[in-house]
Short mmCIF file of C-alpha atoms in Angstrom, two decimals:
data_model
loop_
_atom_site.label_atom_id
_atom_site.label_comp_id
_atom_site.label_asym_id
_atom_site.label_seq_id
_atom_site.Cartn_x
_atom_site.Cartn_y
_atom_site.Cartn_z
CA MET B 155 6.17 -0.09 -20.62
CA GLU B 156 2.57 0.27 -19.59
CA ILE B 157 1.09 3.01 -17.39
CA ARG B 158 -2.29 2.05 -16.06
CA PRO B 159 -4.59 2.61 -13.01
CA ALA B 160 -3.40 0.68 -9.86
CA THR B 161 -5.38 -2.22 -8.61
CA ASP B 162 -5.51 -3.77 -5.20
CA SER B 163 -3.06 -6.42 -6.34
CA ASP B 164 -0.45 -3.64 -7.01
CA ARG B 165 -0.38 -2.54 -3.34
CA ASP B 166 2.72 -4.66 -2.39
CA ALA B 167 4.71 -3.28 -5.29
CA VAL B 168 3.51 0.26 -4.58
CA TRP B 169 4.48 0.01 -0.99
CA ASN B 170 7.96 -1.32 -1.88
CA ILE B 171 8.63 1.79 -4.00
CA PHE B 172 6.93 4.15 -1.56
CA HIS B 173 8.92 2.80 1.39
CA GLU B 174 12.21 3.10 -0.51
CA VAL B 175 11.61 6.66 -1.60
CA VAL B 176 10.27 7.92 1.75
CA ALA B 177 12.88 6.13 3.84
CA ALA B 178 15.65 8.12 1.99
CA GLY B 179 13.94 11.16 3.30
CA ASP B 180 15.35 13.57 0.78
CA THR B 181 12.51 14.12 -1.73
CA TYR B 182 9.21 13.95 0.21
CA ALA B 183 8.18 15.67 3.46
CA LEU B 184 6.75 12.46 4.93
CA ASP B 185 7.66 10.55 8.01
CA PRO B 186 10.51 8.18 6.82
CA ASN B 187 9.04 5.58 9.27
CA ILE B 188 5.51 5.81 7.96
CA SER B 189 3.63 2.45 8.32
CA ARG B 190 2.52 0.47 5.32
CA GLU B 191 -1.06 1.12 6.32
CA ASP B 192 -0.62 4.88 6.52
CA ALA B 193 1.35 5.01 3.29
CA LEU B 194 -1.26 3.13 1.32
CA ALA B 195 -4.12 5.09 2.93
CA TYR B 196 -2.34 8.21 1.64
CA TRP B 197 -1.38 6.99 -1.89
CA PHE B 198 -4.76 5.19 -2.42
CA GLY B 199 -6.73 8.05 -0.64
CA PRO B 200 -10.32 9.38 -1.31
CA ARG B 201 -10.48 11.41 -4.57
CA THR B 202 -7.00 10.07 -5.44
CA HIS B 203 -6.34 8.49 -8.88
CA THR B 204 -3.36 6.05 -8.47
CA TYR B 205 -1.38 4.76 -11.37
CA VAL B 206 1.53 2.32 -11.82
CA ALA B 207 4.25 2.03 -14.52
CA GLU B 208 4.92 -1.51 -15.29
CA GLN B 209 7.94 -2.85 -17.37
CA SER B 210 7.79 -6.28 -18.84
CA ALA B 211 11.26 -7.30 -17.46
CA ILE B 212 11.11 -5.92 -13.90
CA GLY B 213 7.46 -5.48 -13.12
CA ILE B 214 6.05 -2.31 -11.45
CA ALA B 215 8.94 0.30 -11.24
CA GLY B 216 7.01 3.51 -10.72
CA THR B 217 3.78 4.95 -9.31
CA TYR B 218 2.00 8.24 -9.32
CA ILE B 219 -1.01 9.89 -7.91
CA LEU B 220 -3.43 12.62 -9.32
CA ARG B 221 -6.03 14.31 -7.21
CA PRO B 222 -7.68 17.66 -6.57
CA ASN B 223 -5.21 19.93 -4.73
CA GLN B 224 -8.05 21.60 -2.81
CA SER B 225 -11.81 21.25 -2.38
CA GLY B 226 -14.62 23.73 -3.22
CA GLY B 227 -13.42 26.66 -5.26
CA GLY B 228 -9.95 25.14 -5.62
CA SER B 229 -10.85 21.75 -6.96
CA HIS B 230 -10.19 22.72 -10.62
CA VAL B 231 -6.41 22.56 -9.79
CA ALA B 232 -4.84 19.07 -9.60
CA ASN B 233 -2.00 17.91 -7.50
CA ALA B 234 0.35 15.02 -8.41
CA GLY B 235 3.09 13.03 -6.86
CA PHE B 236 5.61 10.62 -8.53
CA MET B 237 7.78 7.83 -7.24
CA VAL B 238 10.29 5.69 -9.21
CA ALA B 239 12.13 2.73 -7.81
CA ALA B 240 15.86 3.43 -7.39
CA SER B 241 16.75 0.55 -9.66
CA ALA B 242 14.65 2.04 -12.48
CA ARG B 243 15.87 5.70 -12.42
CA GLY B 244 17.43 7.53 -15.38
CA GLU B 245 15.40 5.54 -17.94
CA GLY B 246 12.68 8.09 -18.66
CA LEU B 247 10.09 6.42 -16.35
CA GLY B 248 9.45 9.74 -14.57
CA ARG B 249 8.96 11.59 -17.80
CA ALA B 250 6.65 8.91 -19.25
CA MET B 251 4.49 9.02 -16.03
CA ALA B 252 4.47 12.87 -16.02
CA GLU B 253 3.29 12.92 -19.62
CA HIS B 254 0.59 10.41 -18.85
CA CYS B 255 -0.31 12.53 -15.85
CA LEU B 256 -0.82 15.71 -17.98
CA SER B 257 -3.10 13.76 -20.31
CA GLU B 258 -5.10 12.21 -17.52
CA ALA B 259 -5.45 15.61 -15.78
CA ARG B 260 -6.79 17.16 -18.99
CA GLN B 261 -9.18 14.25 -19.49
CA LEU B 262 -10.40 14.61 -15.88
CA GLY B 263 -11.19 18.29 -16.55
CA PHE B 264 -8.44 19.85 -14.43
CA ARG B 265 -7.34 23.41 -15.47
CA ALA B 266 -3.93 23.30 -13.93
CA ILE B 267 -1.55 21.08 -11.97
CA GLN B 268 0.24 22.27 -8.87
CA PHE B 269 3.19 20.72 -7.06
CA ASN B 270 3.13 22.04 -3.53
CA TYR B 271 6.51 20.76 -2.46
CA VAL B 272 9.41 20.36 -4.79
CA ILE B 273 12.58 20.27 -2.78
CA SER B 274 15.23 22.53 -4.30
CA THR B 275 17.96 19.86 -4.14
CA ASN B 276 15.83 17.46 -6.30
CA ILE B 277 17.47 18.84 -9.46
CA ALA B 278 16.46 16.00 -11.81
CA ALA B 279 12.79 16.46 -10.88
CA ILE B 280 12.91 20.27 -11.28
CA ARG B 281 14.53 20.01 -14.70
CA LEU B 282 11.92 17.51 -15.77
CA TRP B 283 9.04 19.64 -14.66
CA GLN B 284 10.42 22.73 -16.23
CA ASP B 285 10.92 20.80 -19.43
CA LEU B 286 7.26 19.85 -19.31
CA GLY B 287 6.14 23.49 -18.95
CA PHE B 288 5.91 23.77 -15.15
CA LYS B 289 7.17 27.10 -13.65
CA ILE B 290 8.41 27.91 -10.20
CA VAL B 291 5.71 30.17 -8.78
CA GLY B 292 6.83 30.18 -5.24
CA THR B 293 9.90 29.66 -2.99
CA LEU B 294 9.52 28.50 0.56
CA PRO B 295 12.68 29.56 2.38
CA ASP B 296 14.32 26.76 4.44
CA ALA B 297 11.11 24.82 4.44
CA PHE B 298 12.74 21.32 4.16
CA ARG B 299 15.33 19.87 6.45
CA HIS B 300 17.40 17.73 4.21
CA PRO B 301 19.12 14.74 5.82
CA GLU B 302 22.53 15.81 4.59
CA LYS B 303 22.31 19.44 3.40
CA GLY B 304 20.34 20.87 6.40
CA TYR B 305 17.56 23.55 5.66
CA VAL B 306 17.04 24.03 2.04
CA ASP B 307 14.39 25.90 0.05
CA VAL B 308 11.23 24.28 -1.45
CA TYR B 309 9.52 25.34 -4.69
CA VAL B 310 5.86 25.45 -5.55
CA MET B 311 5.45 24.61 -9.23
CA TYR B 312 2.49 25.20 -11.44
CA ARG B 313 1.41 24.55 -14.96
CA SER B 314 -1.82 25.67 -16.60
CA LEU B 315 -3.74 23.16 -18.81
CA VAL B 316 -5.95 25.64 -20.54
CA PRO B 317 -4.96 27.82 -23.57
CA MET K 278 -11.45 38.44 25.34
CA GLU K 279 -9.77 35.13 26.09
CA ILE K 280 -7.97 32.93 23.55
CA ARG K 281 -7.59 29.34 24.77
CA PRO K 282 -7.31 25.78 23.51
CA ALA K 283 -10.70 24.43 22.36
CA THR K 284 -12.46 21.71 24.29
CA ASP K 285 -15.09 19.17 23.31
CA SER K 286 -17.76 21.52 24.63
CA ASP K 287 -16.71 24.10 22.06
CA ARG K 288 -17.53 22.01 19.13
CA ASP K 289 -21.01 23.40 18.55
CA ALA K 290 -19.79 26.96 18.57
CA VAL K 291 -16.82 26.07 16.37
CA TRP K 292 -19.08 24.34 13.86
CA ASN K 293 -21.35 27.41 13.67
CA ILE K 294 -18.45 29.65 12.83
CA PHE K 295 -16.95 27.08 10.43
CA HIS K 296 -20.19 26.48 8.65
CA GLU K 297 -20.85 30.25 8.25
CA VAL K 298 -17.38 30.93 6.85
CA VAL K 299 -17.18 27.89 4.50
CA ALA K 300 -20.77 28.23 3.14
CA ALA K 301 -19.87 31.78 1.97
CA GLY K 302 -17.27 29.93 -0.25
CA ASP K 303 -15.15 33.04 -0.81
CA THR K 304 -12.19 32.58 1.60
CA TYR K 305 -11.60 28.80 1.90
CA ALA K 306 -11.14 26.10 -0.68
CA LEU K 307 -13.46 23.69 1.11
CA ASP K 308 -16.69 22.13 0.02
CA PRO K 309 -19.35 24.77 1.07
CA ASN K 310 -21.64 21.80 1.88
CA ILE K 311 -19.06 20.02 4.09
CA SER K 312 -20.79 17.99 6.81
CA ARG K 313 -20.50 18.90 10.52
CA GLU K 314 -18.69 15.55 11.06
CA ASP K 315 -16.07 16.20 8.32
CA ALA K 316 -15.61 19.79 9.30
CA LEU K 317 -14.88 18.96 12.93
CA ALA K 318 -12.64 16.06 11.91
CA TYR K 319 -10.63 18.56 9.93
CA TRP K 320 -10.54 21.28 12.46
CA PHE K 321 -9.86 18.97 15.37
CA GLY K 322 -7.64 16.72 13.26
CA PRO K 323 -4.55 14.71 14.42
CA ARG K 324 -1.49 16.89 15.18
CA THR K 325 -3.81 19.95 15.14
CA HIS K 326 -3.96 22.46 17.95
CA THR K 327 -7.30 24.10 17.95
CA TYR K 328 -8.08 27.35 19.73
CA VAL K 329 -11.15 29.52 20.34
CA ALA K 330 -11.51 33.21 21.06
CA GLU K 331 -14.20 33.85 23.64
CA GLN K 332 -15.77 37.27 24.34
CA SER K 333 -17.64 37.77 27.57
CA ALA K 334 -20.66 39.33 25.90
CA ILE K 335 -21.17 37.07 22.84
CA GLY K 336 -19.32 33.82 23.63
CA ILE K 337 -17.06 32.17 21.17
CA ALA K 338 -16.58 34.49 18.10
CA GLY K 339 -13.47 33.01 16.49
CA THR K 340 -11.34 29.92 16.20
CA TYR K 341 -8.00 29.02 14.73
CA ILE K 342 -5.85 25.86 14.10
CA LEU K 343 -2.11 25.40 14.24
CA ARG K 344 -0.35 22.29 12.92
CA PRO K 345 2.75 21.11 11.12
CA ASN K 346 2.30 21.92 7.40
CA GLN K 347 4.12 18.80 6.35
CA SER K 348 5.56 15.61 7.95
CA GLY K 349 9.23 14.36 8.09
CA GLY K 350 11.71 16.96 6.90
CA GLY K 351 8.99 19.60 6.57
CA SER K 352 7.50 19.37 10.10
CA HIS K 353 9.39 22.41 11.40
CA VAL K 354 7.13 24.67 9.41
CA ALA K 355 3.64 25.27 10.86
CA ASN K 356 0.37 25.98 9.03
CA ALA K 357 -2.50 27.86 10.48
CA GLY K 358 -6.12 28.70 9.62
CA PHE K 359 -8.37 31.39 11.07
CA MET K 360 -12.13 31.86 11.22
CA VAL K 361 -14.08 34.74 12.67
CA ALA K 362 -17.88 34.90 13.05
CA ALA K 363 -19.32 37.45 10.64
CA SER K 364 -20.96 39.26 13.57
CA ALA K 365 -17.58 39.83 15.19
CA ARG K 366 -15.48 41.02 12.28
CA GLY K 367 -13.66 44.38 12.27
CA GLU K 368 -12.94 44.30 15.91
CA GLY K 369 -9.41 43.00 15.95
CA LEU K 370 -10.32 39.41 16.74
CA GLY K 371 -8.38 38.09 13.74
CA ARG K 372 -5.25 40.11 14.75
CA ALA K 373 -5.49 38.92 18.45
CA MET K 374 -5.71 35.24 17.26
CA ALA K 375 -2.90 35.75 14.80
CA GLU K 376 -0.62 37.24 17.54
CA HIS K 377 -1.58 34.39 19.89
CA CYS K 378 -0.77 31.97 17.06
CA LEU K 379 2.72 33.41 16.46
CA SER K 380 3.43 33.02 20.14
CA GLU K 381 2.13 29.46 20.29
CA ALA K 382 4.04 28.48 17.16
CA ARG K 383 7.25 29.71 18.72
CA GLN K 384 6.55 27.89 21.99
CA LEU K 385 5.85 24.64 20.06
CA GLY K 386 9.22 24.98 18.42
CA PHE K 387 8.13 25.80 14.85
CA ARG K 388 10.72 27.72 12.78
CA ALA K 389 8.24 29.28 10.37
CA ILE K 390 4.57 29.63 9.57
CA GLN K 391 3.14 29.07 6.13
CA PHE K 392 -0.32 29.91 4.76
CA ASN K 393 -0.84 27.69 1.63
CA TYR K 394 -3.94 29.30 0.30
CA VAL K 395 -4.57 33.03 0.81
CA ILE K 396 -7.17 34.07 -1.76
CA SER K 397 -6.06 37.31 -3.46
CA THR K 398 -9.56 38.86 -3.01
CA ASN K 399 -9.26 38.52 0.77
CA ILE K 400 -7.66 41.89 1.17
CA ALA K 401 -8.35 42.31 4.88
CA ALA K 402 -6.49 39.03 5.65
CA ILE K 403 -3.55 39.77 3.37
CA ARG K 404 -3.11 43.24 4.91
CA LEU K 405 -3.26 41.69 8.41
CA TRP K 406 -0.69 38.96 7.55
CA GLN K 407 1.68 41.49 5.90
CA ASP K 408 1.38 43.75 8.94
CA LEU K 409 2.36 40.77 11.07
CA GLY K 410 5.51 40.13 9.00
CA PHE K 411 4.22 37.55 6.50
CA LYS K 412 5.46 37.85 2.99
CA ILE K 413 3.92 36.65 -0.31
CA VAL K 414 6.33 34.01 -1.46
CA GLY K 415 4.26 32.44 -4.21
CA THR K 416 1.32 33.29 -6.55
CA LEU K 417 -0.91 30.53 -7.91
CA PRO K 418 -2.51 31.90 -11.06
CA ASP K 419 -6.29 31.48 -11.29
CA ALA K 420 -6.13 28.79 -8.51
CA PHE K 421 -9.42 29.80 -6.90
CA ARG K 422 -12.88 30.04 -8.43
CA HIS K 423 -14.53 32.89 -6.59
CA PRO K 424 -18.30 32.66 -6.34
CA GLU K 425 -18.60 36.19 -7.83
CA LYS K 426 -15.34 37.13 -9.31
CA GLY K 427 -14.50 33.96 -11.23
CA TYR K 428 -10.94 32.57 -11.40
CA VAL K 429 -8.62 34.65 -9.10
CA ASP K 430 -5.04 34.26 -7.98
CA VAL K 431 -4.05 32.66 -4.71
CA TYR K 432 -1.08 33.57 -2.61
CA VAL K 433 1.35 31.46 -0.52
CA MET K 434 2.45 33.49 2.51
CA TYR K 435 5.39 32.72 4.79
CA ARG K 436 6.99 34.09 7.94
CA SER K 437 10.12 32.98 9.60
CA LEU K 438 10.13 32.65 13.36
CA VAL K 439 13.86 32.46 13.80
CA PRO K 440 16.35 35.31 13.80
#
């Protein structure tokens, strides 16, 4: 597997994964009916580093973004988002991208990474982030309306990158 | 004092306040050198309700925005931001706008309001939000680089609007 910066020719593959993940509506607070144009404008936005994970057998199976979470006095903290194709889950792709992300964030000079919106029902993601040193630093009560479970809590997770 | 939706003719006054607040660089994680165009695109953005507080003697002395904090399954939680002209501080303008905001948010059907980024050195704001029922639900360690105090914590604050 190779993880590398996304290029324009990856846009179709990224959109396929993005659309699948967001249409499910249970892990991202995005409009499940978001258009391809808006989705790609978001995922390839200004100040956003976009990566893809490519497997020799099946092609692009995951994508992630890394960007400053805020501007001005908050720009030393990164934000990241990860998406894995349903067909490629449970094979360590998320972990590989997360480790790549930690390394990239350090190289870009970020001092911390913050996830603003980790839905509490997304157990696999939470376990992975905790395993990689992220801590739950905030709990937003009933902040997400889950398509099956109704209102559920959302976590803010944070990991320092400096000693 | 009157608090009302902003119109196009308020843009100069809003920019004056915005510029003054952001240039100080101690309460918002925005580029202190943000252009007028980018600032107004942000403050009058899509899905954003923009208000101004007008005093008969001095004109527009404050402005605030109210918008969904997320899309999709997170769109029932509002986000808000407040700015008061330096010359008008300490006169209850912030509190009047905040109370107006709570009422507007309820009327628009939001179930909660979240502040994503309350800098821990902004004591007056934190006291006001707590007085109005907001709770600190998260602490982001060293997430803001204060122009004088260096790295300081940032709070996430939250208030439910439903019984």
